Amino acid sequence: MSNPSHLPKAPAAPYAVGWSDDLDEEAIEPPWADAGAACPEISSKPEAVDARGPIPAGVAPLAAPCPAAPTPAASAVAATPPAAPPQSSQPAGVPPSLARTSERASDAAEPIPLPVADKLDRFPALASRGGLFRVGIDGGQVFKAVELACLEKERQLVYTGPKLTMDDKRVWEVVLATAKQRGAGVEIRLSARGVAAALKRSTGGKETNRIVASLKRLAQAEIIYELPGGARGSARLLKSLRKAPGCWMATLDPDLLTALREDKQFRIDVARRESLSSRLAKWLHDFLSTHAPASKWDFELGRLAELCGADPHDTHFPANLDDALTELMRSCPSVLASHQLGRIGREWAFWTVSMRKGDEKAEFTWPAEEERKAQAKRDAAAARKQAREGRRQERATAKKQARGVGGVVL
């Protein structure tokens, strides 16, 4: 395993989270503290000391490693009872096709490079082609082993955790982009004000409190997935989160790397999306950004509401959808060229909407497919080399026979 200095260095990105030690968030308590439910790996460990010295201007920030735990005395080790066998954490009600088939990846001792680490604007399709990140606002809802709607029939997603919104998505994208520079399985240092500045948001207390709340929700979010192509697994969106002096220390789950490698990672114009006013327009922006130019889609409104996570009983959804599509068509004509609502019957869930994508090409990277193609090229090159070596040996043998070498007399 290479050390952090050998990880791919990323260029200046839409998300460049700065270092900051002047936060005043010590009084903020996790929302699960009062409920008595422990958040995974939340602790009050002291902040790690950065041994690299001052961060030069213009250098992409990397996280300080988590301080090593003190080694217990030998007597304490001898007195420690054996650990109980791990209990299954499989949520009840999960479809059999998505049941875990192997143990989770062990804690990484060194940073694990992420796929497409040099492209910080690429994000997996599972975040944009279904209801993982929903429209609306956080209402305190908590889901347990709920199968979310996804665009493709081959894609399945079971979710456990608090409701995640488009506001949480932008924070997760910052963490993911930062982890691409640092690696998975190790702590990365996040400043709430730095995240707000990266998102071009206010750095005041109200906005930073929202970012901290998003981080806490992401730390409780767990998915069990099956992707088109058959790859499956389970992971947390954040493996751990803890408060340190002046910052938050977060860890991207190494178990998420399978999804990042096997799923297509689409380019999302985050700055353009964040210029839109409504969360529904932002969700539609990302959804349409994953499709080919000039493609046409016809949806029943009930199906589209299911995909974006809208309230199926919200009678204002058709009007909100029309407003969001109008805003998207006006602000981003390359993403949405036209749309039309078809109102037939009294139940709006059976109304239809037709959308035609603009001329913008969907840019994506498919790490697993690129790895397979690269391996196929290596295998073909090895086969050609072996064939050349075989022919060379045949010629050498023929020459030896012709000269009577090796005991063969002609």
C-alpha positions as a printed NumPy array, in Angstrom:
array([[  0.   ,   0.   ,   0.   ],
       [  1.418,   3.357,  -0.966],
       [  1.721,   6.216,   1.438],
       [ -0.356,   9.42 ,   1.164],
       [  2.346,  11.204,  -0.79 ],
       [  1.859,   8.721,  -3.637],
       [ -1.875,   9.304,  -3.947],
       [ -3.079,  11.116,  -7.078],
       [ -2.82 ,  14.857,  -6.662],
       [ -6.009,  16.611,  -7.66 ],
       [ -6.192,  19.963,  -9.412],
       [ -8.051,  22.919,  -8.04 ],
       [-11.616,  21.725,  -7.645],
       [-15.109,  23.132,  -7.263],
       [-14.759,  21.916,  -3.687],
       [-11.569,  23.05 ,  -1.953],
       [-12.149,  22.883,   1.764],
       [ -9.845,  25.162,   3.73 ],
       [ -8.268,  24.646,   7.111],
       [ -9.797,  26.647,   9.94 ],
       [ -9.322,  26.644,  13.693],
       [-11.624,  29.495,  14.642],
       [-14.967,  27.673,  14.813],
       [-17.3  ,  28.056,  17.742],
       [-19.268,  24.807,  17.348],
       [-18.297,  23.106,  20.605],
       [-21.79 ,  23.624,  22.044],
       [-23.518,  21.845,  19.153],
       [-24.749,  18.447,  20.315],
       [-25.449,  15.546,  17.937],
       [-29.178,  15.058,  17.35 ],
       [-28.898,  11.413,  18.459],
       [-27.438,  12.329,  21.887],
       [-30.809,  13.133,  23.428],
       [-32.441,  10.057,  21.905],
       [-29.905,   7.751,  23.533],
       [-28.802,   6.207,  20.247],
       [-25.073,   6.255,  19.748],
       [-23.733,   7.536,  16.458],
       [-21.01 ,   5.265,  15.059],
       [-17.515,   6.24 ,  16.135],
       [-18.388,   9.628,  17.612],
       [-15.882,  10.446,  20.321],
       [-14.158,  13.315,  22.028],
       [-10.625,  12.314,  21.054],
       [ -8.137,  15.181,  20.927],
       [ -7.417,  16.726,  17.586],
       [ -4.52 ,  15.175,  15.734],
       [ -1.359,  17.245,  15.495],
       [ -0.336,  18.053,  11.94 ],
       [  3.32 ,  17.118,  11.591],
       [  3.622,  18.56 ,   8.116],
       [  3.878,  22.16 ,   9.258],
       [  2.016,  25.125,   7.754],
       [ -0.127,  24.485,   4.698],
       [  1.295,  26.497,   1.772],
       [ -1.068,  28.797,  -0.06 ],
       [ -2.747,  27.144,  -3.019],
       [ -2.063,  23.593,  -1.891],
       [ -5.106,  21.317,  -1.794],
       [ -5.784,  20.533,   1.871],
       [ -5.14 ,  17.029,   3.161],
       [ -6.392,  15.646,   6.4  ],
       [ -4.374,  15.086,   9.509],
       [ -4.256,  11.397,  10.461],
       [ -6.155,  10.182,  13.459],
       [ -3.922,   9.973,  16.571],
       [ -2.985,   6.428,  17.482],
       [ -4.637,   4.925,  20.529],
       [ -2.335,   4.361,  23.551],
       [ -1.063,   0.819,  24.009],
       [ -2.674,  -0.799,  27.086],
       [ -0.542,  -2.263,  29.848],
       [  0.147,  -5.998,  29.8  ],
       [ -1.875,  -6.56 ,  32.97 ],
       [ -4.817,  -4.741,  31.481],
       [ -4.611,  -6.878,  28.374],
       [ -4.545, -10.064,  30.419],
       [ -7.549,  -8.988,  32.433],
       [ -9.608,  -8.079,  29.376],
       [-12.325, -10.697,  28.713],
       [-12.589, -12.101,  25.203],
       [-14.754, -10.049,  22.869],
       [-18.222, -11.33 ,  22.145],
       [-18.843, -12.551,  18.6  ],
       [-20.127,  -9.766,  16.318],
       [-23.866,  -9.569,  15.949],
       [-25.474,  -9.351,  12.562],
       [-26.371,  -5.788,  11.596],
       [-28.566,  -6.83 ,   8.695],
       [-31.718,  -4.664,   8.896],
       [-35.018,  -6.493,   8.968],
       [-37.06 ,  -6.467,   5.804],
       [-34.139,  -6.304,   3.344],
       [-34.889,  -8.132,   0.076],
       [-32.982, -11.451,  -0.134],
       [-31.235, -10.312,  -3.312],
       [-29.548,  -7.543,  -1.334],
       [-28.623,  -9.538,   1.761],
       [-24.991,  -9.156,   2.782],
       [-22.875, -12.049,   1.576],
       [-19.58 , -11.115,   3.218],
       [-18.155,  -9.283,   6.187],
       [-17.55 ,  -5.57 ,   5.934],
       [-14.053,  -4.409,   5.012],
       [-11.763,  -4.028,   7.98 ],
       [-10.597,  -0.634,   9.133],
       [ -7.962,   0.657,   6.772],
       [ -4.561,   1.292,   8.304],
       [ -3.476,   3.402,   5.341],
       [ -5.356,   5.628,   2.877],
       [ -7.075,   3.719,   0.082],
       [ -7.044,   5.661,  -3.217],
       [-10.493,   6.364,  -4.625],
       [-11.478,   5.717,  -8.238],
       [-11.166,   8.719, -10.604],
       [ -9.335,  10.641,  -7.877],
       [ -8.179,  13.154, -10.483],
       [-11.762,  14.122, -11.404],
       [-13.408,  15.815,  -8.452],
       [-16.582,  16.67 , -10.39 ],
       [-17.547,  12.996, -10.976],
       [-20.202,  11.447,  -8.713],
       [-21.833,   7.986,  -8.781],
       [-25.14 ,   7.476, -10.559],
       [-26.703,   6.018,  -7.401],
       [-26.726,   9.579,  -6.002],
       [-28.604,  11.062,  -8.988],
       [-30.837,   8.353, -10.472],
       [-33.076,   7.657,  -7.513],
       [-34.377,   8.77 ,  -4.158],
       [-31.242,   8.604,  -1.996],
       [-31.069,  12.393,  -1.818],
       [-34.627,  13.689,  -1.817],
       [-36.408,  16.941,  -2.551],
       [-38.011,  18.901,   0.249],
       [-36.55 ,  19.66 ,   3.651],
       [-35.431,  17.513,   6.558],
       [-38.444,  16.73 ,   8.696],
       [-36.775,  14.407,  11.159],
       [-37.942,  11.246,   9.384],
       [-35.885,   8.099,   9.919],
       [-36.009,   5.143,   7.516],
       [-35.219,   1.531,   8.383],
       [-34.418,  -0.867,   5.547],
       [-36.587,   1.031,   3.045],
       [-36.183,   0.118,  -0.62 ],
       [-35.78 ,   3.368,  -2.545],
       [-37.042,   3.995,  -6.055],
       [-34.361,   3.842,  -8.769],
       [-34.499,   4.606, -12.474],
       [-33.111,   1.296, -13.733],
       [-34.773,  -2.017, -12.931],
       [-31.315,  -3.543, -12.448],
       [-30.461,  -1.037,  -9.72 ],
       [-31.644,  -1.679,  -6.166],
       [-31.048,   0.498,  -3.139],
       [-32.093,  -0.198,   0.446],
       [-31.614,   2.664,   2.873],
       [-31.407,   2.939,   6.643],
       [-30.975,   6.288,   8.347],
       [-32.413,   9.804,   8.543],
       [-33.991,  11.435,   5.516],
       [-31.334,  12.921,   3.239],
       [-32.089,  15.956,   1.091],
       [-30.381,  17.811,  -1.737],
       [-28.788,  20.011,   0.941],
       [-27.135,  16.907,   2.4  ],
       [-26.012,  15.845,  -1.061],
       [-23.927,  18.96 ,  -1.612],
       [-22.154,  18.384,   1.733],
       [-21.509,  14.71 ,   0.872],
       [-20.052,  15.79 ,  -2.472],
       [-17.597,  18.034,  -0.623],
       [-16.566,  15.127,   1.619],
       [-16.226,  12.802,  -1.388],
       [-14.15 ,  15.32 ,  -3.351],
       [-11.915,  15.894,  -0.329],
       [-11.55 ,  12.135,   0.241],
       [-10.409,  11.753,  -3.367],
       [ -7.421,  13.895,  -2.419],
       [ -6.788,  12.06 ,   0.864],
       [ -8.074,   8.501,   0.437],
       [-10.733,   6.356,   2.102],
       [-10.433,   4.748,   5.506],
       [ -8.566,   7.643,   7.137],
       [ -9.901,  10.747,   8.79 ],
       [-10.185,  13.942,   6.825],
       [-10.378,  17.272,   8.568],
       [-13.386,  19.431,   7.691],
       [-14.137,  22.987,   8.67 ],
       [-17.832,  23.834,   8.559],
       [-16.942,  27.346,   7.469],
       [-14.564,  25.928,   4.871],
       [-17.333,  23.732,   3.5  ],
       [-19.695,  26.719,   3.411],
       [-17.104,  28.787,   1.574],
       [-16.495,  25.957,  -0.911],
       [-20.231,  25.878,  -1.586],
       [-20.248,  29.679,  -1.938],
       [-22.645,  29.939,   0.966],
       [-22.707,  32.236,   3.954],
       [-20.114,  31.345,   6.607],
       [-22.331,  32.551,   9.425],
       [-23.506,  30.383,  12.287],
       [-26.869,  29.51 ,  10.735],
       [-25.341,  28.015,   7.586],
       [-22.485,  26.247,   9.405],
       [-25.012,  24.698,  11.802],
       [-26.871,  23.304,   8.787],
       [-23.644,  21.829,   7.422],
       [-22.839,  20.204,  10.762],
       [-26.372,  18.766,  10.901],
       [-25.868,  17.354,   7.389],
       [-22.592,  15.718,   8.427],
       [-24.331,  14.073,  11.371],
       [-27.126,  12.744,   9.166],
       [-24.598,  11.393,   6.657],
       [-22.764,   9.606,   9.487],
       [-25.963,   7.687,  10.282],
       [-26.798,   6.805,   6.655],
       [-26.247,   3.248,   5.421],
       [-27.06 ,   1.728,   2.033],
       [-27.296,  -1.806,   0.707],
       [-27.055,  -1.725,  -3.07 ],
       [-27.071,  -3.777,  -6.234],
       [-25.87 ,  -2.027,  -9.377],
       [-26.517,  -2.671, -13.058],
       [-23.974,  -5.33 , -13.902],
       [-24.467,  -7.293, -10.696],
       [-22.08 ,  -5.602,  -8.244],
       [-23.538,  -5.487,  -4.76 ],
       [-22.5  ,  -4.485,  -1.28 ],
       [-23.277,  -2.344,   1.729],
       [-21.652,   0.808,   3.055],
       [-22.129,   3.908,   5.13 ],
       [-21.941,   7.258,   3.42 ],
       [-19.609,   8.293,   6.244],
       [-17.886,   5.594,   8.26 ],
       [-17.264,   7.886,  11.222],
       [-17.608,  11.464,  12.382],
       [-16.232,  13.098,  15.485],
       [-15.799,  16.592,  16.852],
       [-12.274,  17.887,  17.317],
       [-11.118,  21.333,  18.448],
       [-11.996,  23.767,  15.691],
       [-13.089,  21.169,  13.142],
       [-14.846,  17.888,  12.412],
       [-13.008,  14.679,  11.582],
       [-14.821,  12.479,   9.044],
       [-13.922,   9.151,   7.434],
       [-15.213,   7.862,   4.115],
       [-16.227,   4.212,   4.381],
       [-13.817,   1.92 ,   2.449],
       [-16.817,  -0.346,   1.783],
       [-18.152,   2.4  ,  -0.491],
       [-15.291,   1.92 ,  -2.938],
       [-17.012,  -0.986,  -4.701],
       [-19.956,   1.249,  -5.586],
       [-17.635,   4.068,  -6.681],
       [-15.703,   1.661,  -8.89 ],
       [-18.589,  -0.358, -10.356],
       [-21.083,   2.478, -10.868],
       [-20.8  ,   5.062, -13.614],
       [-19.536,   8.373, -12.268],
       [-21.148,  11.298, -14.058],
       [-19.86 ,  14.813, -14.343],
       [-22.153,  17.158, -12.42 ],
       [-21.886,  20.911, -12.867],
       [-22.286,  21.704,  -9.184],
       [-21.954,  25.481,  -9.52 ],
       [-24.703,  25.563, -12.154],
       [-26.95 ,  23.337, -10.086],
       [-26.503,  25.461,  -6.972],
       [-27.571,  28.549,  -8.93 ],
       [-31.079,  27.068,  -9.187],
       [-33.55 ,  28.126,  -6.533],
       [-35.708,  25.056,  -5.851],
       [-34.534,  21.675,  -4.582],
       [-36.725,  19.97 ,  -7.177],
       [-34.988,  21.905,  -9.973],
       [-31.62 ,  20.844,  -8.531],
       [-32.679,  17.186,  -8.415],
       [-33.926,  17.365, -12.026],
       [-30.665,  19.028, -13.07 ],
       [-28.602,  16.119, -11.777],
       [-31.063,  13.511, -13.06 ],
       [-31.031,  14.904, -16.597],
       [-27.261,  15.436, -16.517],
       [-26.863,  11.646, -16.521],
       [-28.684,  11.159, -19.837],
       [-27.733,  11.409, -23.496],
       [-28.377,  14.626, -25.457],
       [-31.752,  15.021, -27.14 ],
       [-33.141,  12.002, -25.272],
       [-36.842,  12.156, -24.453],
       [-38.514,  10.937, -21.292],
       [-42.17 ,  10.407, -20.489],
       [-43.066,   9.859, -16.851],
       [-46.21 ,   9.561, -14.871],
       [-46.053,  12.199, -12.164],
       [-46.486,   9.55 ,  -9.497],
       [-43.395,   7.706, -10.749],
       [-41.335,  10.907, -10.918],
       [-42.448,  11.879,  -7.402],
       [-41.338,   8.44 ,  -6.226],
       [-37.922,   8.819,  -7.867],
       [-37.211,  12.249,  -6.388],
       [-38.653,  11.398,  -2.974],
       [-41.497,  13.909,  -3.055],
       [-44.543,  13.528,  -0.84 ],
       [-47.062,  11.437,  -2.829],
       [-49.909,  13.253,  -1.075],
       [-48.657,  16.753,  -1.9  ],
       [-51.312,  18.236,  -4.167],
       [-48.905,  21.068,  -5.043],
       [-46.4  ,  18.712,  -6.66 ],
       [-47.63 ,  19.204, -10.262],
       [-47.38 ,  22.986,  -9.945],
       [-43.999,  22.751,  -8.222],
       [-42.762,  20.42 , -10.95 ],
       [-43.909,  22.779, -13.707],
       [-42.154,  25.695, -11.986],
       [-38.954,  23.671, -11.503],
       [-38.891,  22.525, -15.13 ],
       [-39.541,  26.066, -16.341],
       [-36.663,  27.385, -14.227],
       [-34.371,  24.612, -15.427],
       [-35.272,  25.186, -19.081],
       [-34.703,  28.933, -18.715],
       [-31.429,  28.692, -16.766],
       [-29.947,  25.527, -18.324],
       [-31.297,  25.027, -21.866],
       [-28.47 ,  22.589, -22.604],
       [-29.879,  20.324, -19.882],
       [-33.598,  20.697, -20.628],
       [-34.777,  21.796, -24.051],
       [-38.547,  21.445, -23.541],
       [-41.202,  19.958, -21.297],
       [-44.958,  19.487, -21.29 ],
       [-47.447,  18.374, -18.664],
       [-50.396,  16.214, -19.653],
       [-53.352,  16.571, -17.29 ],
       [-55.778,  13.693, -17.812],
       [-58.106,  12.651, -15.023],
       [-58.466,  13.887, -11.478],
       [-55.571,  12.009,  -9.869],
       [-52.359,  13.944, -10.537],
       [-50.282,  10.811,  -9.93 ],
       [-51.484,   9.541, -13.33 ],
       [-50.752,  12.776, -15.167],
       [-47.745,  12.667, -17.465],
       [-44.755,  14.876, -18.098],
       [-42.632,  14.811, -21.249],
       [-39.061,  16.092, -21.027],
       [-36.523,  16.431, -23.811],
       [-32.87 ,  16.724, -22.929],
       [-30.846,  19.581, -24.39 ],
       [-27.697,  19.153, -26.456],
       [-25.348,  18.689, -23.501],
       [-23.507,  15.385, -23.618],
       [-23.537,  13.262, -20.48 ],
       [-19.891,  12.88 , -19.473],
       [-19.09 ,   9.914, -17.284],
       [-16.265,   7.68 , -16.161],
       [-16.799,   3.989, -15.504],
       [-13.794,   2.893, -13.447],
       [-14.578,  -0.843, -13.437],
       [-15.127,  -0.947, -17.21 ],
       [-11.927,   1.008, -17.8  ],
       [-10.074,  -1.451, -15.561],
       [-11.546,  -4.369, -17.509],
       [-10.529,  -2.812, -20.836],
       [ -7.04 ,  -2.088, -19.531],
       [ -6.73 ,  -5.679, -18.276],
       [ -7.946,  -6.996, -21.652],
       [ -5.224,  -4.941, -23.374],
       [ -2.602,  -6.286, -20.968],
       [ -3.819,  -9.845, -21.542],
       [ -3.739,  -9.349, -25.327],
       [ -0.229,  -7.905, -25.143],
       [  0.901, -10.839, -22.978],
       [ -0.646, -13.307, -25.456],
       [  1.152, -11.624, -28.375],
       [  4.44 , -11.716, -26.478],
       [  3.955, -15.383, -25.655],
       [  3.157, -16.127, -29.303],
       [  6.302, -14.291, -30.446],
       [  8.389, -16.219, -27.913],
       [  6.878, -19.497, -29.129],
       [  7.707, -18.686, -32.718],
       [ 11.245, -17.68 , -31.724],
       [ 11.762, -20.977, -29.929],
       [ 10.422, -22.894, -32.927],
       [ 12.897, -21.108, -35.235],
       [ 15.762, -21.768, -32.825],
       [ 14.856, -25.461, -32.631],
       [ 14.652, -25.685, -36.413],
       [ 18.116, -24.115, -36.771],
       [ 19.607, -26.539, -34.249],
       [ 18.13 , -29.483, -36.111],
       [ 19.44 , -28.155, -39.424],
       [ 22.985, -27.815, -37.989],
       [ 22.923, -31.149, -36.201],
       [ 23.191, -29.493, -32.785],
       [ 21.935, -31.228, -29.666],
       [ 22.644, -34.778, -30.795],
       [ 20.341, -34.642, -33.792],
       [ 22.182, -35.851, -36.915],
       [ 20.558, -35.227, -40.253]])
